[in-house]
CSV table of C-alpha atoms in Angstrom, one decimal:
chain,number,residue,atom,x,y,z
A,1,MET,CA,-12.5,-25.6,6.2
A,2,LEU,CA,-10.9,-22.7,4.4
A,3,PRO,CA,-10.1,-19.6,6.3
A,4,ALA,CA,-12.8,-17.0,6.2
A,5,SER,CA,-13.1,-13.2,6.4
A,6,ILE,CA,-14.3,-10.9,9.1
A,7,GLN,CA,-15.2,-7.5,7.8
A,8,ILE,CA,-16.8,-4.9,10.0
A,9,THR,CA,-17.0,-1.1,9.3
A,10,GLY,CA,-17.7,1.8,11.6
A,11,GLU,CA,-19.4,0.0,14.4
A,12,LEU,CA,-19.1,-0.1,18.2
A,13,LEU,CA,-17.8,-3.5,18.9
A,14,SER,CA,-19.2,-5.3,22.0
A,15,ALA,CA,-17.1,-7.5,24.3
A,16,ALA,CA,-19.0,-10.5,22.9
A,17,GLU,CA,-18.2,-9.6,19.3
A,18,VAL,CA,-14.5,-9.1,20.2
A,19,GLN,CA,-14.6,-12.5,21.9
A,20,ASP,CA,-15.9,-14.1,18.7
A,21,ILE,CA,-13.2,-12.5,16.7
A,22,CYS,CA,-10.5,-13.6,19.1
A,23,GLU,CA,-11.7,-17.2,19.1
A,24,SER,CA,-11.8,-17.3,15.3
A,25,LEU,CA,-8.2,-16.0,15.2
A,26,LYS,CA,-7.0,-18.5,17.7
A,27,GLU,CA,-8.6,-21.3,15.7
A,28,ASP,CA,-6.8,-20.2,12.6
A,29,SER,CA,-10.1,-19.8,10.8
A,30,VAL,CA,-9.6,-16.2,9.6
A,31,ARG,CA,-7.5,-15.0,6.6
A,32,LEU,CA,-8.8,-11.4,6.5
A,33,LEU,CA,-9.7,-9.3,9.5
A,34,SER,CA,-11.1,-5.8,8.9
A,35,VAL,CA,-12.4,-3.6,11.7
A,36,ARG,CA,-11.9,-0.3,9.9
A,37,GLY,CA,-13.4,2.7,11.6
A,38,CYS,CA,-14.7,0.6,14.5
A,39,GLN,CA,-14.8,1.7,18.1
A,40,LEU,CA,-13.7,-0.7,20.8
A,41,SER,CA,-12.2,-0.4,24.3
A,42,ASP,CA,-8.5,-0.5,25.0
A,43,ARG,CA,-9.0,-3.8,26.7
A,44,ASP,CA,-10.7,-5.3,23.7
A,45,PHE,CA,-8.1,-3.9,21.3
A,46,ALA,CA,-5.4,-5.6,23.4
A,47,ARG,CA,-7.3,-8.9,23.3
A,48,ILE,CA,-7.5,-8.7,19.5
A,49,CYS,CA,-3.7,-8.0,19.3
A,50,ARG,CA,-2.9,-11.0,21.5
A,51,SER,CA,-5.0,-13.2,19.2
A,52,VAL,CA,-3.4,-11.7,16.1
A,53,SER,CA,0.0,-12.7,17.6
A,54,GLU,CA,-1.1,-16.3,17.9
A,55,SER,CA,-2.9,-16.6,14.5
A,56,ARG,CA,-1.2,-18.7,11.8
A,57,SER,CA,-3.8,-18.1,9.2
A,58,LEU,CA,-4.3,-14.3,9.2
A,59,ALA,CA,-2.8,-12.7,6.1
A,60,GLN,CA,-4.5,-9.3,5.9
A,61,LEU,CA,-5.3,-7.0,8.8
A,62,ASN,CA,-7.3,-3.7,8.2
A,63,LEU,CA,-7.2,-1.2,11.1
A,64,ASN,CA,-8.0,1.8,9.0
A,65,LEU,CA,-9.6,5.0,10.1
A,66,GLY,CA,-8.4,5.6,13.6
A,67,VAL,CA,-8.6,2.1,15.2
A,68,VAL,CA,-4.9,2.5,16.3
A,69,CYS,CA,-5.5,5.8,18.1
A,70,SER,CA,-2.9,6.0,20.9
A,71,ILE,CA,0.7,5.1,21.6
A,72,SER,CA,-0.4,2.3,23.9
A,73,ARG,CA,-2.3,0.7,21.1
A,74,THR,CA,0.6,1.1,18.8
A,75,ARG,CA,2.8,-0.8,21.3
A,76,GLN,CA,0.3,-3.6,21.5
A,77,LEU,CA,0.1,-3.9,17.8
A,78,ALA,CA,3.9,-3.9,17.6
A,79,GLU,CA,4.0,-6.8,20.1
A,80,ALA,CA,1.5,-8.7,18.0
A,81,LEU,CA,3.5,-8.2,14.8
A,82,LYS,CA,6.7,-9.5,16.5
A,83,ASN,CA,5.0,-12.8,17.3
A,84,ASN,CA,2.8,-13.2,14.2
A,85,ARG,CA,4.4,-15.0,11.2
A,86,SER,CA,1.5,-15.2,8.7
A,87,LEU,CA,0.6,-11.5,8.0
A,88,GLN,CA,1.2,-10.2,4.5
A,89,THR,CA,-0.8,-7.0,4.3
A,90,LEU,CA,-1.4,-4.3,7.0
A,91,PHE,CA,-3.6,-1.3,6.6
A,92,LEU,CA,-3.3,1.6,9.1
A,93,HIS,CA,-4.7,4.4,6.8
A,94,GLY,CA,-6.1,7.3,8.8
A,95,CYS,CA,-4.6,6.3,12.2
A,96,PRO,CA,-2.7,9.2,13.9
A,97,LEU,CA,0.5,7.3,14.4
A,98,LEU,CA,2.9,10.3,14.1
A,99,ASP,CA,6.7,9.7,13.9
A,100,ALA,CA,6.7,8.3,17.4
A,101,GLY,CA,4.2,5.5,16.3
A,102,LEU,CA,6.5,4.5,13.5
A,103,VAL,CA,9.5,4.4,15.8
A,104,THR,CA,7.4,2.0,18.0
A,105,LEU,CA,6.4,-0.2,15.1
A,106,ASN,CA,9.6,-0.1,13.2
A,107,THR,CA,11.4,-3.2,14.5
A,108,ALA,CA,8.2,-5.3,14.2
A,109,LEU,CA,7.6,-4.1,10.6
A,110,THR,CA,11.1,-4.5,9.4
A,111,THR,CA,11.7,-7.9,10.9
A,112,HIS,CA,8.3,-9.4,10.0
A,113,PRO,CA,9.0,-12.4,7.6
A,114,GLY,CA,5.9,-12.0,5.4
A,115,LEU,CA,4.8,-8.4,5.3
A,116,VAL,CA,4.8,-7.2,1.7
A,117,CYS,CA,1.9,-4.6,1.6
A,118,LEU,CA,1.7,-1.6,4.0
A,119,ASP,CA,-0.7,1.3,4.0
A,120,LEU,CA,0.4,4.3,6.1
A,121,GLY,CA,-1.7,6.9,4.4
A,122,ASP,CA,-3.0,9.9,6.4
A,123,CYS,CA,-1.0,8.8,9.5
A,124,MET,CA,0.5,12.3,10.2
A,125,LEU,CA,4.0,11.1,9.4
A,126,GLY,CA,7.1,13.2,9.0
A,127,ASP,CA,10.7,12.8,7.9
A,128,GLU,CA,11.8,10.6,10.8
A,129,ALA,CA,9.0,8.1,10.0
A,130,LEU,CA,9.9,8.2,6.3
A,131,ALA,CA,13.5,7.4,7.1
A,132,LEU,CA,12.4,4.3,8.8
A,133,ILE,CA,10.0,3.4,6.0
A,134,CYS,CA,12.9,3.6,3.5
A,135,GLY,CA,14.6,0.9,5.6
A,136,MET,CA,11.7,-1.4,4.5
A,137,LEU,CA,12.8,-0.9,0.9
A,138,PRO,CA,16.2,-2.7,1.0
A,139,PRO,CA,18.7,-2.1,-1.8
A,140,ASP,CA,18.7,-4.4,-4.8
A,141,GLY,CA,20.1,-7.8,-3.8
A,142,ALA,CA,19.5,-7.4,-0.1
A,143,LYS,CA,16.7,-9.0,1.9
A,144,SER,CA,13.1,-8.9,0.6
A,145,GLY,CA,11.0,-5.8,1.4
A,146,LEU,CA,7.7,-4.2,0.7
A,147,ARG,CA,6.0,-4.7,-2.7
A,148,GLU,CA,3.2,-2.2,-2.1
A,149,LEU,CA,3.5,1.0,-0.1
A,150,THR,CA,0.9,3.7,0.5
A,151,LEU,CA,1.9,7.1,1.9
A,152,SER,CA,-1.1,9.2,0.8
A,153,ALA,CA,-1.9,12.5,2.6
A,154,ASN,CA,1.1,12.9,4.8
A,155,PRO,CA,1.9,16.6,4.2
A,156,GLY,CA,4.3,16.8,7.1
A,157,ILE,CA,7.0,15.1,5.0
A,158,SER,CA,9.6,17.6,3.7
A,159,PHE,CA,11.5,17.8,0.5
A,160,LYS,CA,14.4,16.0,2.2
A,161,GLY,CA,12.2,13.2,3.2
A,162,TRP,CA,10.8,12.7,-0.3
A,163,SER,CA,14.3,12.9,-1.7
A,164,ARG,CA,15.3,10.0,0.6
A,165,LEU,CA,12.3,8.0,-0.5
A,166,SER,CA,13.2,8.6,-4.2
A,167,ILE,CA,16.6,7.1,-3.7
A,168,ALA,CA,15.2,4.1,-1.8
A,169,VAL,CA,12.7,3.5,-4.6
A,170,ALA,CA,15.4,3.7,-7.3
A,171,HIS,CA,17.4,0.9,-5.5
A,172,SER,CA,14.5,-1.2,-4.2
A,173,SER,CA,14.4,-4.7,-5.7
A,174,GLN,CA,10.8,-5.5,-4.7
A,175,LEU,CA,8.5,-2.4,-4.7
A,176,ARG,CA,5.8,-2.7,-7.4
A,177,VAL,CA,3.1,-0.2,-6.2
A,178,LEU,CA,3.7,3.3,-4.7
A,179,ASN,CA,0.7,5.5,-3.7
A,180,LEU,CA,1.7,9.1,-2.9
A,181,ASP,CA,-1.6,10.8,-3.7
A,182,TYR,CA,-2.7,13.9,-1.9
A,183,ASN,CA,0.8,15.0,-0.8
A,184,PRO,CA,2.0,18.5,-1.7
A,185,LEU,CA,4.9,17.2,-3.9
A,186,GLY,CA,5.1,19.7,-6.7
A,187,ASP,CA,7.2,19.5,-9.9
A,188,GLN,CA,10.6,19.3,-8.3
A,189,ILE,CA,9.9,16.2,-6.2
A,190,ALA,CA,8.0,14.7,-9.2
A,191,GLY,CA,11.2,15.1,-11.2
A,192,MET,CA,13.1,13.1,-8.6
A,193,LEU,CA,10.4,10.4,-8.6
A,194,ALA,CA,10.7,10.2,-12.4
A,195,VAL,CA,14.4,9.4,-12.1
A,196,ALA,CA,13.6,6.8,-9.4
A,197,VAL,CA,11.0,5.2,-11.7
A,198,ALA,CA,13.4,5.0,-14.6
A,199,SER,CA,16.0,3.3,-12.3
A,200,SER,CA,13.6,0.8,-10.7
A,201,ARG,CA,13.3,-2.6,-12.4
A,202,THR,CA,10.0,-3.5,-10.6
A,203,LEU,CA,7.8,-0.4,-10.0
A,204,GLU,CA,4.6,-0.8,-12.0
A,205,VAL,CA,2.1,1.6,-10.4
A,206,LEU,CA,2.7,5.2,-9.2
A,207,ASP,CA,-0.2,7.2,-7.9
A,208,LEU,CA,0.4,11.0,-8.0
A,209,GLU,CA,-3.2,12.1,-7.8
A,210,GLY,CA,-3.7,15.6,-6.3
A,211,THR,CA,0.0,16.3,-5.7
A,212,GLY,CA,0.3,19.8,-7.1
A,213,LEU,CA,1.9,18.8,-10.4
A,214,THR,CA,1.8,20.8,-13.7
A,215,ASN,CA,2.5,20.1,-17.4
A,216,HIS,CA,6.2,20.4,-16.5
A,217,SER,CA,6.1,17.1,-14.5
A,218,ALA,CA,3.9,15.5,-17.1
A,219,GLN,CA,6.5,16.4,-19.8
A,220,VAL,CA,9.2,14.8,-17.8
A,221,PHE,CA,7.3,11.5,-17.4
A,222,LEU,CA,6.3,11.6,-21.1
A,223,ASP,CA,10.0,11.9,-22.1
A,224,MET,CA,10.8,9.0,-19.7
A,225,VAL,CA,8.2,6.6,-21.1
A,226,GLN,CA,9.0,7.6,-24.7
A,227,ASN,CA,12.7,7.2,-24.6
A,228,TYR,CA,13.7,4.8,-21.8
A,229,PRO,CA,12.7,1.3,-20.9
A,230,THR,CA,10.7,1.1,-17.7
A,231,SER,CA,8.5,-1.3,-15.7
A,232,LEU,CA,5.9,1.4,-15.1
A,233,ARG,CA,2.4,0.4,-16.3
A,234,VAL,CA,0.1,2.8,-14.4
A,235,LEU,CA,0.7,6.5,-13.7
A,236,VAL,CA,-2.1,8.3,-11.9
A,237,LEU,CA,-2.1,12.1,-12.6
A,238,THR,CA,-5.7,13.2,-12.0
A,239,GLU,CA,-6.5,16.2,-9.8
A,240,ASN,CA,-3.3,18.0,-11.1
A,241,ASN,CA,-2.9,21.0,-13.4
A,242,ILE,CA,-2.0,18.8,-16.3
A,243,SER,CA,-3.5,19.0,-19.7
A,244,PRO,CA,-5.7,16.0,-20.8
A,245,GLU,CA,-3.7,15.7,-23.9
A,246,LEU,CA,-0.4,15.1,-22.0
A,247,GLN,CA,-2.2,12.6,-19.7
A,248,GLN,CA,-3.6,10.7,-22.7
A,249,GLN,CA,-0.2,10.6,-24.4
A,250,ILE,CA,1.4,9.0,-21.3
A,251,CYS,CA,-1.5,6.6,-20.9
A,252,ASP,CA,-1.3,5.5,-24.5
A,253,LEU,CA,2.5,4.9,-24.3
A,254,LEU,CA,2.1,2.9,-21.1
A,255,SER,CA,-0.6,0.8,-22.6
A,256,GLU,CA,1.5,0.1,-25.6
A,257,GLY,CA,4.3,-1.1,-23.3
A,258,ASP,CA,2.0,-3.4,-21.4
A,259,ASP,CA,0.6,-4.9,-24.6
A,260,ASP,CA,4.2,-5.6,-25.8
A,261,ASP,CA,5.0,-7.3,-22.6
A,262,ARG,CA,2.0,-9.6,-22.8
A,263,GLU,CA,2.9,-10.5,-26.4
A,264,THR,CA,6.6,-11.3,-25.7
A,265,SER,CA,6.5,-12.8,-22.2
A,266,PRO,CA,6.2,-16.6,-22.0
A,267,ILE,CA,3.5,-17.9,-19.7
A,268,ASN,CA,4.9,-19.9,-16.8
A,269,THR,CA,3.0,-23.1,-16.5
A,270,GLY,CA,5.4,-24.9,-14.2
A,271,PRO,CA,4.5,-26.3,-10.8
A,272,ASN,CA,5.7,-23.3,-8.9
A,273,ARG,CA,3.4,-20.8,-10.7
A,274,ASN,CA,1.0,-20.5,-7.7
A,275,SER,CA,3.6,-20.9,-5.0
A,276,ILE,CA,4.8,-17.3,-5.2
A,277,LEU,CA,3.2,-13.9,-5.2
A,278,LEU,CA,2.0,-13.0,-8.7
A,279,PRO,CA,2.5,-9.5,-10.1
A,280,ILE,CA,0.3,-7.2,-8.1
A,281,ARG,CA,-1.6,-5.9,-11.2
A,282,ASP,CA,-2.6,-9.5,-12.0
A,283,LYS,CA,-4.3,-10.1,-8.7
A,284,TYR,CA,-7.2,-8.4,-7.0
A,285,GLN,CA,-8.0,-5.0,-5.7
A,286,PRO,CA,-6.5,-3.3,-2.5
A,287,ILE,CA,-8.7,-2.7,0.5
A,288,ARG,CA,-7.5,0.8,1.2
A,289,ASP,CA,-9.1,4.1,2.0
A,290,LYS,CA,-8.1,6.5,-0.8
A,291,TYR,CA,-7.9,10.0,0.6
A,292,GLN,CA,-10.2,12.5,-1.1
A,293,PRO,CA,-11.0,15.5,1.1
A,294,PRO,CA,-13.4,16.1,2.7
A,295,ILE,CA,-14.8,12.6,2.8
A,296,TRP,CA,-13.4,9.0,3.0
A,297,LEU,CA,-14.1,6.8,0.0
A,298,PRO,CA,-13.2,3.1,-0.2
A,299,HIS,CA,-11.1,2.4,-3.2
A,300,SER,CA,-12.7,0.2,-5.9
A,301,ASN,CA,-11.0,-0.6,-9.2
A,302,SER,CA,-12.3,-3.1,-11.7
A,303,ALA,CA,-10.5,-4.9,-14.5
A,304,PRO,CA,-6.9,-5.9,-13.5
A,305,GLN,CA,-4.4,-5.0,-16.2
A,306,THR,CA,-6.6,-2.1,-17.4
A,307,LEU,CA,-4.6,1.1,-17.5
A,308,THR,CA,-6.4,4.3,-16.5
A,309,LEU,CA,-5.6,7.8,-15.4
A,310,THR,CA,-8.5,7.9,-13.0
A,311,SER,CA,-7.7,5.1,-10.7
A,312,GLY,CA,-5.1,2.4,-11.4
A,313,LEU,CA,-4.1,1.6,-7.9
A,314,GLY,CA,-2.2,-1.6,-7.7
A,315,ASP,CA,-3.9,-4.9,-7.0
A,316,SER,CA,-3.4,-6.0,-3.5
A,317,LEU,CA,-1.9,-9.2,-2.3
A,318,LEU,CA,-5.0,-10.9,-0.9
A,319,GLY,CA,-8.1,-12.3,-2.6
A,320,GLU,CA,-10.9,-10.8,-0.6
A,321,THR,CA,-12.6,-7.5,-1.3
A,322,GLU,CA,-14.4,-5.1,1.1
A,323,MET,CA,-17.6,-3.3,0.0
């Protein structure tokens, strides 16, 4: 029997329900586990973590919206990740990890053999945490690292922190999707990110929605896509003080580049086509909670490979979707 999905949102989980989840994990019958926004006792959370550590089928774990709400739970999750070898995608959006939480998780995250997608949006992170995250984006030619990273709504990160991330992105050989929406970046940081995008050979999706940008930033990105080759396919600029005309010009140029790639790139029909992770934009949608104050909205984006300035978040690395 193929591994199934367990998806529960915003409920108070009973001990019996947790027991069912744990048994399914231990039987390797779960590929996606999502308990986003759910309430459960510390004891039951520890039971789930122990089962995650033993699972050989679990590929996506969604603990969004406060499920990891204390340092003790962070430690338990870290222990689970140290033993687990199957996980590819981890969502912790809206969990108050703080820098101390990232310090606790760092070793487990950086040494995990399969983790390629990480959502740390709205986790109250600062520069110390971001320095650790940059270590998950190894320089070109080094070990494999993250392919999709979400850092939405972490206003505690300073100019120095974003500068360090820009350098890491410029030299990352793996990163394809970077979501920085709802951070107070401003034009100066956006300029550094434009240089990073121009240097990156892999980055395809950059979400800068609601980041305090102006036409100055848009003009920099427009010049970049007009005059320099780039892997970028989607640039999200909504909720900024940028003219619709500039946004449309950028969108049109990115669309033209994507069309050219599809016309010139040969289709790989060899036996290893499905044995590796396909480009993120060619797969399915991420299960992440896109930050839009004052409410939480689950992200939904139809039509892979469709370029848009109103969504465009990268396709995630697993095939299930959460309604």
